[in-house]
Short mmCIF file of C-alpha atoms and ligand atoms in Angstrom, two decimals:
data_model
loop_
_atom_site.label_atom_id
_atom_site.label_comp_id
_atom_site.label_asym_id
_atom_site.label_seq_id
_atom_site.Cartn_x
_atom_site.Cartn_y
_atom_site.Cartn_z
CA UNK A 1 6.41 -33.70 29.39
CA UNK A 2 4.19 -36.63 29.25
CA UNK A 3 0.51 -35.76 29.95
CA UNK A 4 -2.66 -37.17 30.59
CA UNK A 5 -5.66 -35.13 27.83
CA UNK A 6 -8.81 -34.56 30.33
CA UNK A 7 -11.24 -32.35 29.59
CA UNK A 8 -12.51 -30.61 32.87
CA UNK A 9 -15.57 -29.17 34.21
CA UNK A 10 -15.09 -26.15 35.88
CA UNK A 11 -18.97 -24.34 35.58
CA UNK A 12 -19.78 -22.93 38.60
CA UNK A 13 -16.44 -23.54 39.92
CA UNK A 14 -13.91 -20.63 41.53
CA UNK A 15 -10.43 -20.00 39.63
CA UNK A 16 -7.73 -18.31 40.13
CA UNK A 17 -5.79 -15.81 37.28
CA UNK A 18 -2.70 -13.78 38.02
CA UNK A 19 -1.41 -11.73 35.55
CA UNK A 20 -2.91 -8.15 33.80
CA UNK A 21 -0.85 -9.07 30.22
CA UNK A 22 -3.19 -9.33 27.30
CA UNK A 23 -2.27 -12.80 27.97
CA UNK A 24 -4.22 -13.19 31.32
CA UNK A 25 -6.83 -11.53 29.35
CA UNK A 26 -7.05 -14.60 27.22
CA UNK A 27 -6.28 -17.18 29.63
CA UNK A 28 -9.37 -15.41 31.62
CA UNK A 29 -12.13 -15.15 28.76
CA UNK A 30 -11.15 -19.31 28.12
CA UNK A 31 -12.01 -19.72 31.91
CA UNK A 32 -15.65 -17.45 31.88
CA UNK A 33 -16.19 -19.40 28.27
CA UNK A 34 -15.62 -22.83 30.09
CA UNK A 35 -18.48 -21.40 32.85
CA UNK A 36 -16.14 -20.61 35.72
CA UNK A 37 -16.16 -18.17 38.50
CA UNK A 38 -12.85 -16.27 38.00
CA UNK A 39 -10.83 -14.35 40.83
CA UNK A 40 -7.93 -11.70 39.16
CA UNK A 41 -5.00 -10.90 40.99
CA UNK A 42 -3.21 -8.11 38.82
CA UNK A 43 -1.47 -4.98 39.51
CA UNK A 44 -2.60 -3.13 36.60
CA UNK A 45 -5.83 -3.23 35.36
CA UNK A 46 -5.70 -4.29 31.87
CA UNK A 47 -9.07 -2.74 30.61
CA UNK A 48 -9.80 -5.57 28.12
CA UNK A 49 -10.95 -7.12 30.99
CA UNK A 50 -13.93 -5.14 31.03
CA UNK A 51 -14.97 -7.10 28.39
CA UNK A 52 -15.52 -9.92 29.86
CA UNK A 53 -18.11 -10.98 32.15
CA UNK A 54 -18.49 -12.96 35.08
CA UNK A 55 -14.81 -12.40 36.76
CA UNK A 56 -14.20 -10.81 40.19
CA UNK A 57 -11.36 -8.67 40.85
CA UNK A 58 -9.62 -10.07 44.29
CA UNK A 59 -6.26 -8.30 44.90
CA UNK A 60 -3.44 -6.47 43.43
CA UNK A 61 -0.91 -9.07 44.47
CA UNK A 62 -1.12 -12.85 45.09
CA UNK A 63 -0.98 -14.13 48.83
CA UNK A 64 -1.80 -17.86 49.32
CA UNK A 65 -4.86 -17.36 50.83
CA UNK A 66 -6.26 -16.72 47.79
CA UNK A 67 -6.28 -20.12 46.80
CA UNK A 68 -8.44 -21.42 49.18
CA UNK A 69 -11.48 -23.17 47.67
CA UNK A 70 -9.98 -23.11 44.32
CA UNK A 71 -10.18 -25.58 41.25
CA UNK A 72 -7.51 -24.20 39.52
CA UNK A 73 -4.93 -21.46 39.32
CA UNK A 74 -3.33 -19.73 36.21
CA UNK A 75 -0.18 -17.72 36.85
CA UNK A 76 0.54 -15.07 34.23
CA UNK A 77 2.48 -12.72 35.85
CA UNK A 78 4.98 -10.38 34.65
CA UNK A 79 7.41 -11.53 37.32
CA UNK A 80 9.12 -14.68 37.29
CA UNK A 81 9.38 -15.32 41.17
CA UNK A 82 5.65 -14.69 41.47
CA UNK A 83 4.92 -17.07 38.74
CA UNK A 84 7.24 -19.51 40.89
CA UNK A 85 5.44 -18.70 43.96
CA UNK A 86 2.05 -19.62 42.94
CA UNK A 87 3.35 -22.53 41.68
CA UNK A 88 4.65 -24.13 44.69
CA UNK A 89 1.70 -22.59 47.14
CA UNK A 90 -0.60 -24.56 44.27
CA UNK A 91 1.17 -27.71 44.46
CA UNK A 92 1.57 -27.80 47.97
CA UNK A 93 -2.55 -27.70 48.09
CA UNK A 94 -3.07 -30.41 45.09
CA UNK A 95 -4.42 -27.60 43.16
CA UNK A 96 -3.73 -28.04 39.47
CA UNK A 97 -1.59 -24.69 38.32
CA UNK A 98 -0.64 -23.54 34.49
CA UNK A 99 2.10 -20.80 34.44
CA UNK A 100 1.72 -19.61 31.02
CA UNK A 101 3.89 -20.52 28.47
CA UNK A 102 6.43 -22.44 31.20
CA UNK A 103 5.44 -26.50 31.18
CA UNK A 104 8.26 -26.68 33.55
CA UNK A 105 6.40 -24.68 36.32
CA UNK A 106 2.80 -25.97 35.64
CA UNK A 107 0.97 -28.94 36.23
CA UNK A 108 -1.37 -28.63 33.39
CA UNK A 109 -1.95 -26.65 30.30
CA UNK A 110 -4.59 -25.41 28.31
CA UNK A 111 -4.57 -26.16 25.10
CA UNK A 112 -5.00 -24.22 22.15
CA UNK A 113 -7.91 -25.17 19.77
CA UNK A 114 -7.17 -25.24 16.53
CA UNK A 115 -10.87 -24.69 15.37
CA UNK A 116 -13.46 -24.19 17.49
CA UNK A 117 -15.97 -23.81 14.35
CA UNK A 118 -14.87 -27.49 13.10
CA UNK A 119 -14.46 -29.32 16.35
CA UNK A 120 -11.04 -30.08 16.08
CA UNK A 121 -9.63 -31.73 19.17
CA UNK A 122 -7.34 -29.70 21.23
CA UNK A 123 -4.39 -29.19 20.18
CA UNK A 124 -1.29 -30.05 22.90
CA UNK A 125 1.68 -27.95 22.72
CA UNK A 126 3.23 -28.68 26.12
CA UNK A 127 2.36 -25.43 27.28
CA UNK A 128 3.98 -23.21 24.91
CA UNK A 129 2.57 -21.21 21.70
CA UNK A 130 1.34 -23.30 19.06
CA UNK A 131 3.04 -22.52 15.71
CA UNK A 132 4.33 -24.52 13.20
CA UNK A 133 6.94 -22.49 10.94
CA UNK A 134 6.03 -22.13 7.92
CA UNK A 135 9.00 -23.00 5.86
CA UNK A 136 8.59 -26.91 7.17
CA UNK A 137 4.52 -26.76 6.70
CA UNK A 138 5.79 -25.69 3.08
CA UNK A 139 8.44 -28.00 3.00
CA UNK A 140 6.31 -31.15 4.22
CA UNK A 141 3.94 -30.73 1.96
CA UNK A 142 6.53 -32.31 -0.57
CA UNK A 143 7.48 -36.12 0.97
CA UNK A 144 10.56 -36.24 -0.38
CA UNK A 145 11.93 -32.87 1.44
CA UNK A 146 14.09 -35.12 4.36
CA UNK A 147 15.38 -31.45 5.78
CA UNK A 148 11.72 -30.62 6.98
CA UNK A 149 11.47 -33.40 9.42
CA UNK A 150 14.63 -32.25 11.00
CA UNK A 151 13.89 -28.58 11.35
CA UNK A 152 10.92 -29.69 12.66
CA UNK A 153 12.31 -31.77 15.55
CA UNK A 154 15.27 -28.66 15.90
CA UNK A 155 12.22 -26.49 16.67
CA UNK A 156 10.33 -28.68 19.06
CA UNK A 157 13.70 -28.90 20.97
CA UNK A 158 13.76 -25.16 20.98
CA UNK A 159 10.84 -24.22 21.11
CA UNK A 160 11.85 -20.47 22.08
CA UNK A 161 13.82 -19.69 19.48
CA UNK A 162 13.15 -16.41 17.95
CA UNK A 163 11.97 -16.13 14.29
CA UNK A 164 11.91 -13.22 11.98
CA UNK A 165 8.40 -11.41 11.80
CA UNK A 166 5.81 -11.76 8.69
CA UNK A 167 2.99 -10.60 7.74
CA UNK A 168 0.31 -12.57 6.22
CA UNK A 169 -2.04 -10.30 3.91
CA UNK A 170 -5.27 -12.18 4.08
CA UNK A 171 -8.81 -12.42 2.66
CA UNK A 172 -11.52 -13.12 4.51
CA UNK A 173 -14.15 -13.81 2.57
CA UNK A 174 -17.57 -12.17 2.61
CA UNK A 175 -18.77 -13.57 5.76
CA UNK A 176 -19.85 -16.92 5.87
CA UNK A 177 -16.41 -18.99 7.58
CA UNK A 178 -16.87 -21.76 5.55
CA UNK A 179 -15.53 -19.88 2.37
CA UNK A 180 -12.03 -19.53 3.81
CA UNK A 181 -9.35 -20.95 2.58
CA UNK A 182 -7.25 -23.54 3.80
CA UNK A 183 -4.38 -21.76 3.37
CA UNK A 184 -5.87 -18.68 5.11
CA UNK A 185 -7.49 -21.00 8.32
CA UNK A 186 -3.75 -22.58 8.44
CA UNK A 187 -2.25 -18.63 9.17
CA UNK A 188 -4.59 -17.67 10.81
CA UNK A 189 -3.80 -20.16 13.54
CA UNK A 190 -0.33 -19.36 12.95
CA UNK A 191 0.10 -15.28 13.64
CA UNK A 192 0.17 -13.99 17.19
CA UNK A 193 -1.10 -10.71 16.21
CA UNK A 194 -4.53 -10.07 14.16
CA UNK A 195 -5.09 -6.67 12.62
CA UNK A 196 -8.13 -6.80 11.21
CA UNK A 197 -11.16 -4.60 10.07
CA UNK A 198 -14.86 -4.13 10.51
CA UNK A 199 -15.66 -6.15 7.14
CA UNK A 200 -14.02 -9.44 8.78
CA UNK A 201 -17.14 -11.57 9.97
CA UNK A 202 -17.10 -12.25 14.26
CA UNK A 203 -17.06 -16.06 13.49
CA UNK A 204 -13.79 -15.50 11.40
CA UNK A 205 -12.55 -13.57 14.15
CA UNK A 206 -13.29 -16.54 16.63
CA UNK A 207 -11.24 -19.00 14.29
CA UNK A 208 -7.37 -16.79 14.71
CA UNK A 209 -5.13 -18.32 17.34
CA UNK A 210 -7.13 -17.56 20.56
CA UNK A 211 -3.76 -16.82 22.42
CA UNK A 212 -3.32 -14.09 19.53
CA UNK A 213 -3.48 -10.39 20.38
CA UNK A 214 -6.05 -8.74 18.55
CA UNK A 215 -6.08 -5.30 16.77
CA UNK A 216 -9.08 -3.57 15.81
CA UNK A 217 -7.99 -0.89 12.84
CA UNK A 218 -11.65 0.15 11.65
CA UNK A 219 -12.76 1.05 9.14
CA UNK A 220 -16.46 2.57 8.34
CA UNK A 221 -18.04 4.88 5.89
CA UNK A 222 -17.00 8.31 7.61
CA UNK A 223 -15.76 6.67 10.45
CA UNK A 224 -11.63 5.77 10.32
CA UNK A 225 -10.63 4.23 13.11
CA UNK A 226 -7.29 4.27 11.94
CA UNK A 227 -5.52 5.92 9.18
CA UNK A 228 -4.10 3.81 6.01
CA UNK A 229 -1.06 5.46 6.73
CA UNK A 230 -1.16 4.16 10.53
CA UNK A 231 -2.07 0.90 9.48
CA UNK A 232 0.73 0.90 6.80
CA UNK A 233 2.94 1.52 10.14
CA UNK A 234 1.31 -0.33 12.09
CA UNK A 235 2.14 -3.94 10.31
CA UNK A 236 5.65 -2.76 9.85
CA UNK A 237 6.51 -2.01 13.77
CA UNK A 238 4.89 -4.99 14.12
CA UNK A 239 6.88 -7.12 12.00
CA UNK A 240 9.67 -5.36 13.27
CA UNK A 241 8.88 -6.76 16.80
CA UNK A 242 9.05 -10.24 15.61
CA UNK A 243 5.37 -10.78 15.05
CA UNK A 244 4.01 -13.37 12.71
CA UNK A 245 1.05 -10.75 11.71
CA UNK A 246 -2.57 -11.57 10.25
CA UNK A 247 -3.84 -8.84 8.25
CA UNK A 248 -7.21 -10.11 7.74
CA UNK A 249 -9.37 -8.46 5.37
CA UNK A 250 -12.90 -8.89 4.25
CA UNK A 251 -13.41 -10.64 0.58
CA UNK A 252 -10.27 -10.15 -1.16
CA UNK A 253 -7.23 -8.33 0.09
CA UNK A 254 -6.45 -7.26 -3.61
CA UNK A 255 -9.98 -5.72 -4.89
CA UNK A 256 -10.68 -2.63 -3.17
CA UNK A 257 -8.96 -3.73 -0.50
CA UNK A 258 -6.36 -1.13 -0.37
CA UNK A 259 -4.10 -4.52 0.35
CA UNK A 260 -1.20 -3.45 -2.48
CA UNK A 261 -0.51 -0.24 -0.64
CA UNK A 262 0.02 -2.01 2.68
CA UNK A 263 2.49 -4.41 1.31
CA UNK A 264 4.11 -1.70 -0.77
CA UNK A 265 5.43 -0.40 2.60
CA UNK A 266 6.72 -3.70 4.08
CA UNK A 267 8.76 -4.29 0.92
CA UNK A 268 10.02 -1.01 1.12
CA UNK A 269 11.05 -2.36 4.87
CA UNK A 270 12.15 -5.64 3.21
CA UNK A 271 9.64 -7.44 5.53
CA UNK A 272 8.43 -10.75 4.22
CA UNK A 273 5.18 -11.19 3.30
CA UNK A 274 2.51 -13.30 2.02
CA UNK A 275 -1.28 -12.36 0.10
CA UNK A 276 -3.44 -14.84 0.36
CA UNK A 277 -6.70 -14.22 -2.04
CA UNK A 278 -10.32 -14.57 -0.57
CA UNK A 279 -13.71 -15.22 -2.04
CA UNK A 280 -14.14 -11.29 -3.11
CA UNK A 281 -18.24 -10.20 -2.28
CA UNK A 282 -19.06 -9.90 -6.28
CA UNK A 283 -18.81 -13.76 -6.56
CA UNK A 284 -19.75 -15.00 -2.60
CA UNK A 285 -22.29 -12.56 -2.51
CA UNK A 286 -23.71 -13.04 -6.01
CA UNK A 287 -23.71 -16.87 -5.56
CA UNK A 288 -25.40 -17.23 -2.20
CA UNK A 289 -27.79 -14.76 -4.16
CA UNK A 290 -28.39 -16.81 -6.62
CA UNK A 291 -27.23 -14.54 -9.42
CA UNK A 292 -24.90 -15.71 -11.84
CA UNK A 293 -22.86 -12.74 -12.63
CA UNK A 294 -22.49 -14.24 -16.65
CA UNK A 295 -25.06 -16.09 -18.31
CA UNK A 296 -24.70 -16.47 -22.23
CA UNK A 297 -27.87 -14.90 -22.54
CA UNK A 298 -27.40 -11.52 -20.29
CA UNK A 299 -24.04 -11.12 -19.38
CA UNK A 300 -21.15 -11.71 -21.72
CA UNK A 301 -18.32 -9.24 -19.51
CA UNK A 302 -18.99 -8.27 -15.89
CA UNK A 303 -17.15 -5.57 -14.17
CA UNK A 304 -16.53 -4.60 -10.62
CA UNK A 305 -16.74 -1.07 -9.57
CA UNK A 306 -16.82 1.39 -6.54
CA UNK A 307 -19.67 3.26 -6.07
CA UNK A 308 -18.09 5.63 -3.51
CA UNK A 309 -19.22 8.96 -3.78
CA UNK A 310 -16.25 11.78 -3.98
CA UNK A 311 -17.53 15.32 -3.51
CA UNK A 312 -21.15 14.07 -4.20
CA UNK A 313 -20.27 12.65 -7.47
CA UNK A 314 -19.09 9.14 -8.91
CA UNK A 315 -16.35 9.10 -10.99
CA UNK A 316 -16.67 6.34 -13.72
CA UNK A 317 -16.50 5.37 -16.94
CA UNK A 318 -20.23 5.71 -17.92
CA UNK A 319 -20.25 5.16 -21.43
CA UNK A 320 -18.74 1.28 -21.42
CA UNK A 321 -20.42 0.86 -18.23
CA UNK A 322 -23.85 1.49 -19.88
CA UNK A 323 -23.78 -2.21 -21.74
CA UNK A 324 -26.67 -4.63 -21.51
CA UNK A 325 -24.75 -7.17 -22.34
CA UNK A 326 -22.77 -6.78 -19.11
CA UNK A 327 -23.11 -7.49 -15.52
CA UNK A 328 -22.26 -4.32 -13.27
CA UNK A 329 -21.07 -5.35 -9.22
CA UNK A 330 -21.24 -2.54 -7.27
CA UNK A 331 -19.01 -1.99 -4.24
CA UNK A 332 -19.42 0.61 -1.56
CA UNK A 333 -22.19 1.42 -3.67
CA UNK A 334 -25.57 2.10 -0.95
CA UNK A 335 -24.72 5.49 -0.16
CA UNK A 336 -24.35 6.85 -3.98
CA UNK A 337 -27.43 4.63 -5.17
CA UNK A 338 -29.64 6.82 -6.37
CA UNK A 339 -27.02 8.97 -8.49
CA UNK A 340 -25.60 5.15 -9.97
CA UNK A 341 -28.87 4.72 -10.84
CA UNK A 342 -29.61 7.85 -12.46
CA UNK A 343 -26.28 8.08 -14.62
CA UNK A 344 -26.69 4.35 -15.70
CA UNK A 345 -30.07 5.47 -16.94
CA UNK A 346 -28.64 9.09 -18.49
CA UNK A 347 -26.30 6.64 -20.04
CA UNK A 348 -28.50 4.79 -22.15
CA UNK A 349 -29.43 1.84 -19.75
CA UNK A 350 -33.15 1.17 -19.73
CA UNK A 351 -34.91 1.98 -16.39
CA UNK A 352 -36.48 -1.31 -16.38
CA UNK A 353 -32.68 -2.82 -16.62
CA UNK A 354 -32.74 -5.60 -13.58
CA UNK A 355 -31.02 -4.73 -10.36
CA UNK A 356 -30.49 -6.23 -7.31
CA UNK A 357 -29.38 -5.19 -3.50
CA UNK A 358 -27.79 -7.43 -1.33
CA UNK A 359 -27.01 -6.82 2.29
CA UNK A 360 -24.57 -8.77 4.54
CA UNK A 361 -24.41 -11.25 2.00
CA UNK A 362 -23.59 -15.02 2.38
CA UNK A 363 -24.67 -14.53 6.06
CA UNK A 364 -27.41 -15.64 7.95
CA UNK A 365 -27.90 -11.96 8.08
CA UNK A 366 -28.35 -12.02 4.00
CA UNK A 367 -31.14 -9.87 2.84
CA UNK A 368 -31.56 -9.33 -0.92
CA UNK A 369 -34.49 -6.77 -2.78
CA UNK A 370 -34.57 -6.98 -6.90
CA UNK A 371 -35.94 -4.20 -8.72
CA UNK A 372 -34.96 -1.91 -11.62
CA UNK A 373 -32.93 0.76 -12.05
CA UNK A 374 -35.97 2.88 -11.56
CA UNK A 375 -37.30 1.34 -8.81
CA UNK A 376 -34.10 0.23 -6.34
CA UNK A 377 -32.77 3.21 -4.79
CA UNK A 378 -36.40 3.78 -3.74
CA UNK A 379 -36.38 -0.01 -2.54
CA UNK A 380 -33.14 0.47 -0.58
CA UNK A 381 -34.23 3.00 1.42
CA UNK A 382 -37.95 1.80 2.23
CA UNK A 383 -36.39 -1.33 3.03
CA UNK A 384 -34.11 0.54 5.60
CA UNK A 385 -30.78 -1.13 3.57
CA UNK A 386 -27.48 -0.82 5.82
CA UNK A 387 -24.19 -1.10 4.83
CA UNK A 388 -22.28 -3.70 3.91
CA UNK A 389 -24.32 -4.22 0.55
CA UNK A 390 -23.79 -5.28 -3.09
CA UNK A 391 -25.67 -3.89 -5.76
CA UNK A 392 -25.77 -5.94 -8.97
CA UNK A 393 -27.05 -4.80 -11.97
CA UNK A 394 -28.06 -6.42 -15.36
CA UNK A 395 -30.29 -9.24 -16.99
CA UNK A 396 -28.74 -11.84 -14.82
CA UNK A 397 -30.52 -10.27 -11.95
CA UNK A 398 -33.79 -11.71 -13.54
CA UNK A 399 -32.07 -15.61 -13.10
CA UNK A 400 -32.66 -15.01 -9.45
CA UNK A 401 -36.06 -15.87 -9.11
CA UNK A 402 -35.35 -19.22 -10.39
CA UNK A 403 -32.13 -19.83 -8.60
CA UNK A 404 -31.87 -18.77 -5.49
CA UNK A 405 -31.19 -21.00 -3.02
CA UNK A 406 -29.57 -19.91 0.20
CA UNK A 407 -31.93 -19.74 3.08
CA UNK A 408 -30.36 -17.91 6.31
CA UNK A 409 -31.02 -20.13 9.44
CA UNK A 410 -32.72 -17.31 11.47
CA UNK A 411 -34.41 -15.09 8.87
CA UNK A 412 -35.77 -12.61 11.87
CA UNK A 413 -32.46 -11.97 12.59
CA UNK A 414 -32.18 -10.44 9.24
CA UNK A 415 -33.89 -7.65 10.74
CA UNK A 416 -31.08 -7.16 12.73
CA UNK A 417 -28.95 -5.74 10.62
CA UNK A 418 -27.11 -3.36 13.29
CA UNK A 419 -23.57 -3.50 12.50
CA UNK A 420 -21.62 -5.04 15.40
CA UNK A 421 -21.08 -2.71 18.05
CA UNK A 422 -16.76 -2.64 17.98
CA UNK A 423 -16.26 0.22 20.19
CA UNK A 424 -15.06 -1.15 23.25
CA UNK A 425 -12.93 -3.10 21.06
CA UNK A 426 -11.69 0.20 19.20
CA UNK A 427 -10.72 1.09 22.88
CA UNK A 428 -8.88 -2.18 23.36
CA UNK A 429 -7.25 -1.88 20.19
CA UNK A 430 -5.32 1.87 21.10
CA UNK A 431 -4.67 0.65 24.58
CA UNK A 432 -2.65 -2.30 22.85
CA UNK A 433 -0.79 -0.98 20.64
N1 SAH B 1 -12.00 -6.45 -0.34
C1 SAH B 1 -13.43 -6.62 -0.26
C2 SAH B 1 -14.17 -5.33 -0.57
C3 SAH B 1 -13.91 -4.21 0.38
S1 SAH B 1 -14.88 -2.79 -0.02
C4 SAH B 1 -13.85 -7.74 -1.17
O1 SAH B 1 -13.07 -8.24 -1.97
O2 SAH B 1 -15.01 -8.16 -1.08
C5 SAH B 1 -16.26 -3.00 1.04
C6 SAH B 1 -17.51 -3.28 0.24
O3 SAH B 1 -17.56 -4.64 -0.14
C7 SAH B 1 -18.78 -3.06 1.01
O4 SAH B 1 -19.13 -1.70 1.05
C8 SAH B 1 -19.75 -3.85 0.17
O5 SAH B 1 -20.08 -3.15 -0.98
C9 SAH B 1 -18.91 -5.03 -0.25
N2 SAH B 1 -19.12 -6.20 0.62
C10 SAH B 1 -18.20 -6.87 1.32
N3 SAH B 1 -18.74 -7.91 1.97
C11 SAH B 1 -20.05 -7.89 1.67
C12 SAH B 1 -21.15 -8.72 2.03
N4 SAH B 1 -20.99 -9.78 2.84
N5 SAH B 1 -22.36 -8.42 1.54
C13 SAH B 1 -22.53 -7.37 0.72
N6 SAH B 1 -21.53 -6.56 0.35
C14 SAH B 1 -20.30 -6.82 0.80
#
């Protein structure tokens, strides 16, 4: 199909969506985003919907009238002849129609973004799913390879062809979007399923395949959304199903990440699968600090370690942790503070040993507090700390005062420091799945 690229303004104006699909869904939050008025027509009411504002629910089924005094129409219905119907009604009034994922029956499409965050122009598929596979993006990457060029054009003649499902096990990052990496941006417009967790940063969110259904699997201190068990499931029913699944995970999938014991299970089911590392939170979070987690004069070894409590205690290795020659990261550490603290100390650590706690870290969120071991679990909690923080402790702690260097945008919003409120996407995710 030959096509003319316009970009349209539709604020203020009235549109049409059919469908209830977690498609329509999509196709409908793209419409409020672009500032329309949207009617639905849908049998079921997909409750994802209530998560979006600004729509108005018109009918269970479509009837021509419908269309009068609309802009445009999107037909997403589960049946084919309705899909057809609003089609011709649409056409017959001039009104510009996009049955989803049929360039056949529309008379535009909307096109898929491929980053919002970076500006990238649209990207035009001719109305169907955007995905490149990922054998030829591997393939092309080498000039020589002549058999990528022709898969290629194989695909783009059939488009609908059905390819095995995969799951991409990826990290995240600490926050801030610009610390992806390319390889992890490229799947992440490539899977058309996104099970992800509470650690993965909204912005990161924004930047997976907008047409992608989304799956919120939790999880907070004391508060598992989902079972590692389900999840392990989850990914493989999933892949099962065909998907091309994003398992995106804050920092790095492979350091306490709990990402080895998902793909455990989907070799077990022979599923492919690829791990893609992310920045992990010791070194984002310790950079956009400004802590240097060695230095030849404080740090000659640096380890990473949980600081999850089990039955009220901490189980590690105090004796080699005790080393003032070495930089201690601290994961899931907030809650067991004071005891860390304490043992470090116990241990033979001095209680004037530098520490530091960072929250939300390489965020505009970031808040960091230095102290001591005596004086930081005291700090934390005067300074009303919330989870997701970093503790850091060691000599290079002191290096902060002359390096730091990240300034978040909107420091008052680092009072703010609610975690995002995910439960009507929790909802969302059960009704889904
Ligand atoms: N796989 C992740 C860690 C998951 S454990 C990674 O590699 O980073 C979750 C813990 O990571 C949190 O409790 C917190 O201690 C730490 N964390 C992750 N992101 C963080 C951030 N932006 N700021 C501070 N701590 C963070």
């Amino acid at each position: 199909m030959d096509l003319l690229p316009v970009y349209l303004n539709i604020k203020g104006e009235k549109c049409l969506l059919v469908g209830g699909s977690d498609i329509a869904v999509r196709n409908a939050s793209i419409l409020l985003e672009a500032g329309a008025k949207v009617g639905i027509v849908a049998q079921q009411r997909n409750e994802s919907f209530d998560l979006l504002s600004g729509w108005k629910y018109v009918a269970e089924r479509f009837e021509p009238e419908q269309l009068d005094g609309v802009m445009l129409v999107v037909a997403a219905a589960d049946d084919l002849s309705v899909n057809k119907q609003i089609a011709r009604e649409a056409k017959q009034r001039h009104i510009p129609v996009y049955v989803v994922d049929m360039p056949d029956l529309s008379t535009f499409t909307i096109p898929t973004t491929l980053d919002r965050a970076f500006q990238h122009p649209p990207l035009n598929t001719a109305g169907t799913s955007p995905e490149i596979n990922d054998a030829i993006a591997n393939k092309t990457r080498n000039p020589s390879e002549p058999s990528a060029k022709a898969r290629l054009f194989e695909m783009l003649e059939h488009p609908q062809e059905k390819t095995s499902g995969e799951v991409y096990l990826v990290g995240a990052g600490p926050g801030d979007p610009d610390l992806l990496t390319f390889r992890a941006l490229r799947l992440m417009q490539k899977a058309d399923v996104v099970v992800y967790d509470n650690l993965v940063a909204k912005p990161i969110l924004e930047m997976t395949r907008r047409d992608a259904k989304r799956i919120f699997v939790g999880k907070s201190r004391g508060d598992h959304t989902m079972a590692q068990e389900s999840i392990n499931d989850l990914l493989v029913r999933l892949a099962q199903e065909g998907h091309h699944v994003l398992r995106l995970k804050g920092g790095d999938p492979f350091i306490f990440g709990r990402g080895g014991e998902e793909i455990e299970q989907l070799s077990e089911h022979k599923i492919p699968f690829q791990v893609v590392p992310g920045i992990t939170a010791a070194s984002g979070v310790s950079a956009y600090a400004g802590i240097p987690l060695t230095h030849r004069d404080h740090a000659q070894s640096c380890v990473f370690v949980t600081g999850h409590l089990k039955d009220g205690s901490m189980d590690l290795e105090w004796d080699s942790l005790a080393n003032p020659k070495q930089t201690i990261v601290v994961y899931m550490g907030l809650h067991g503070l004071e005891t860390l603290c304490s043992r470090l100390m116990e241990h033979g650590l001095p209680g004037s040993t530098p520490a530091a706690i960072v929250q939300q870290g390489t965020t505009q969120n970031q808040r960091v507090m230095c102290g001591t071991l005596a004086t930081l679990p005291a700090i934390a909690e005067i300074k009303k700390f919330k989870a997701p923080t970093l503790i850091i402790v060691g000599g290079v702690v002191s290096l902060r005062e002359k390096l730091a260097w990240f300034e978040p945008v909107s420091p008052d919003m680092a009072v703010s420091l609610e975690e995002p409120d995910r439960s009507s996407e929790k909802v969302m995710a059960f009704n889904q799945t």
